[in-house]
Protein backbone atom coordinates (compact mmCIF):
# COMPACT_ATOMS: atom_id res chain seq x y z
CA MET A 1 -72.16 51.00 53.98
CA LYS A 2 -68.85 49.35 55.01
CA LYS A 3 -65.87 50.38 53.24
CA THR A 4 -63.20 47.79 52.42
CA LYS A 5 -59.64 48.48 51.54
CA LEU A 6 -58.49 47.60 48.05
CA LYS A 7 -55.84 44.94 47.66
CA MET A 8 -52.49 46.31 46.80
CA ARG A 9 -51.23 43.13 45.39
CA GLY A 10 -52.86 40.21 43.70
CA THR A 11 -52.69 36.73 45.24
CA SER A 12 -52.98 34.70 42.10
CA GLU A 13 -50.05 32.45 41.11
CA THR A 14 -49.38 34.81 38.17
CA SER A 15 -49.27 37.86 40.51
CA VAL A 16 -46.96 36.15 42.85
CA LEU A 17 -44.60 34.98 40.14
CA LYS A 18 -44.47 38.47 38.59
CA GLU A 19 -43.64 40.01 42.03
CA GLN A 20 -40.87 37.44 42.62
CA ILE A 21 -39.52 38.10 39.18
CA GLN A 22 -39.30 41.83 39.84
CA LYS A 23 -37.56 41.11 43.20
CA LEU A 24 -34.98 38.97 41.32
CA LEU A 25 -34.44 41.58 38.64
CA ARG A 26 -33.83 44.19 41.29
CA GLN A 27 -31.25 41.99 42.89
CA ILE A 28 -29.65 41.28 39.57
CA VAL A 29 -29.35 44.86 38.35
CA ILE A 30 -27.98 46.09 41.86
CA ALA A 31 -25.31 43.34 41.73
CA ARG A 32 -24.50 43.94 38.05
CA ASP A 33 -24.67 47.72 37.82
CA GLY A 34 -23.34 48.44 41.37
CA GLY A 35 -25.91 51.20 42.07
CA CYS A 36 -27.76 53.89 40.03
CA PHE A 37 -26.35 53.87 36.58
CA LEU A 38 -26.78 57.73 36.44
CA ARG A 39 -24.02 58.13 38.95
CA HIS A 40 -21.67 57.75 35.91
CA TYR A 41 -23.18 60.74 34.19
CA GLU A 42 -22.92 63.15 37.22
CA ASN A 43 -21.27 65.93 35.32
CA GLU A 44 -23.69 65.71 32.39
CA ILE A 45 -27.07 65.24 33.99
CA THR A 46 -29.59 68.19 34.54
CA PRO A 47 -28.17 69.99 37.53
CA GLN A 48 -31.08 69.51 40.09
CA TYR A 49 -30.85 65.73 39.50
CA ARG A 50 -27.16 65.25 39.92
CA ASN A 51 -27.53 63.46 43.32
CA CYS A 52 -29.23 60.07 43.90
CA GLY A 53 -31.91 59.65 46.46
CA PRO A 54 -33.65 59.33 48.72
CA VAL A 55 -31.31 58.01 51.41
CA LYS A 56 -32.64 55.68 54.00
CA LYS A 57 -31.89 56.07 57.64
CA ASN A 58 -29.09 53.47 57.39
CA GLY A 59 -27.39 55.61 54.67
CA GLU A 60 -28.31 53.47 51.78
CA ILE A 61 -29.91 54.87 48.63
CA VAL A 62 -33.29 53.42 47.53
CA LEU A 63 -32.51 51.40 44.37
CA GLN A 64 -35.03 50.08 41.87
CA ALA A 65 -35.07 47.85 38.82
CA GLU A 66 -36.00 50.20 35.90
CA HIS A 67 -37.45 48.58 32.86
CA LEU A 68 -36.27 50.35 29.57
CA ASN A 69 -39.36 49.04 27.98
CA SER A 70 -42.81 49.07 29.69
CA ARG A 71 -43.30 45.95 32.01
CA ALA A 72 -46.49 45.43 30.09
CA ASN A 73 -44.42 44.37 27.18
CA ALA A 74 -44.38 40.67 27.88
CA ASN A 75 -41.39 39.80 25.63
CA SER A 76 -39.12 41.88 27.84
CA PHE A 77 -40.77 41.60 31.15
CA SER A 78 -38.14 39.28 32.68
CA ASP A 79 -35.15 40.19 30.41
CA SER A 80 -32.39 41.66 32.71
CA ARG A 81 -30.56 43.02 29.64
CA LEU A 82 -33.40 45.55 29.26
CA VAL A 83 -33.38 46.59 32.96
CA VAL A 84 -31.03 48.96 34.67
CA CYS A 85 -30.44 49.88 38.37
CA CYS A 86 -31.83 53.33 39.09
CA CYS A 87 -32.33 55.20 42.31
CA GLN A 88 -35.91 56.14 43.22
CA ARG A 89 -35.34 59.85 42.67
CA HIS A 90 -34.00 59.29 39.01
CA HIS A 91 -36.62 56.61 38.27
CA ILE A 92 -39.71 58.48 39.56
CA TYR A 93 -38.77 62.16 38.87
CA TYR A 94 -35.95 62.59 36.53
CA LYS A 95 -36.86 60.02 33.84
CA PRO A 96 -40.36 61.37 33.17
CA GLN A 97 -39.29 64.95 33.10
CA TYR A 98 -36.11 64.54 31.07
CA SER A 99 -36.80 61.26 29.03
CA ALA A 100 -34.59 62.16 25.99
CA GLU A 101 -31.67 62.94 28.25
CA TYR A 102 -32.38 59.83 30.38
CA ASN A 103 -32.63 57.53 27.34
CA ARG A 104 -29.39 58.94 25.90
CA PHE A 105 -27.63 58.10 29.17
CA ALA A 106 -29.36 54.74 29.40
CA ARG A 107 -28.17 53.78 25.75
CA ASP A 108 -24.73 54.74 26.39
CA PHE A 109 -24.60 52.83 29.68
CA ILE A 110 -26.06 49.58 28.29
CA GLY A 111 -23.96 49.56 25.14
CA LYS A 112 -24.67 49.07 21.46
CA GLU A 113 -25.80 45.47 21.58
CA ARG A 114 -28.33 45.93 24.50
CA ALA A 115 -29.41 49.26 22.82
CA LYS A 116 -30.17 47.24 19.50
CA LEU A 117 -32.21 44.76 21.51
CA TRP A 118 -34.10 47.60 23.26
CA ASP A 119 -35.05 49.00 19.81
CA ARG A 120 -36.16 45.68 18.46
CA VAL A 121 -38.23 44.97 21.39
CA ALA A 122 -39.79 48.43 21.42
CA GLN A 123 -40.96 47.92 17.82
CA ASP A 124 -42.32 44.42 18.44
CA HIS A 125 -46.02 44.68 19.43
CA ARG A 126 -46.97 41.15 18.88
CA PRO A 127 -48.52 39.32 21.92
CA TYR A 128 -46.37 36.84 23.66
CA LYS A 129 -47.09 34.15 26.22
CA VAL A 130 -44.35 33.99 28.76
CA ASP A 131 -43.68 30.99 31.00
CA LEU A 132 -43.11 32.83 34.25
CA LYS A 133 -41.97 29.81 36.23
CA LEU A 134 -39.24 29.27 33.58
CA ALA A 135 -38.36 33.06 33.64
CA LYS A 136 -38.05 32.95 37.43
CA ILE A 137 -35.72 29.86 37.29
CA ALA A 138 -33.50 31.60 34.59
CA LEU A 139 -33.18 34.83 36.76
CA GLU A 140 -32.40 32.76 39.86
CA GLN A 141 -29.56 31.18 37.81
CA GLU A 142 -28.43 34.52 36.60
CA LEU A 143 -28.38 35.97 40.13
CA GLN A 144 -26.44 32.97 41.34
CA LYS A 145 -23.70 33.68 38.74
CA LEU A 146 -23.47 37.28 39.84
CA SER A 147 -23.57 36.76 43.57
CA PRO A 148 -20.27 35.65 45.29
CA PRO A 149 -20.49 32.35 47.02
CA ASN A 150 -21.14 32.60 50.74
CA PRO A 151 -17.97 31.63 52.51
CA THR A 152 -19.74 30.43 55.66
CA CYS A 153 -22.02 28.19 53.89
CA ARG A 154 -20.65 24.48 53.63
CA LYS A 155 -22.26 21.72 51.68
C-alpha cells in the first residue's frame, strides 16, 4: 500500500483567504506592537520566560500574531484589536503554562476598551458568517495606514 503525505494546508478559496488574513494580522501586530508585547513585563514575568525567542540566524526573534480569542471564534477571527504580537516562545510555551499571568499582562497591554471587547466576544457563542474577502480588504487598508510610505516608490 502506497502512503501519501497529508496536505498541510487547504487549497480551497476559504483556506487561502484565511491564510492571507493571518499573514496580514501578523504584519499589522508587528507594526503596531513593535515586537513581543511581553517585553514590557520583563521584570514581572515568570523568571524562566523573561527572554523572548527563538532567535533566527539573522538575529531576529520569531514573532507571531496571537489571537486573544480562539481563531475558531468567527466574530473575532480577523479583528486586529483582539490580536497581539507575541514571540514564539511566549506564545507556544509561556501562555499555556501561565495563562492567568499571561492574560493579566495581555489585558494591561491592550487597555480597558479592547479588554471589554475581548470579554464581550468571549461570551458571545452565536455563529457568525464572515465575509473573508471583505475582512482581507479591511486588514490591507489597516496595514497600509500603519506602514510608512515607501520613499523610493513614485506614482
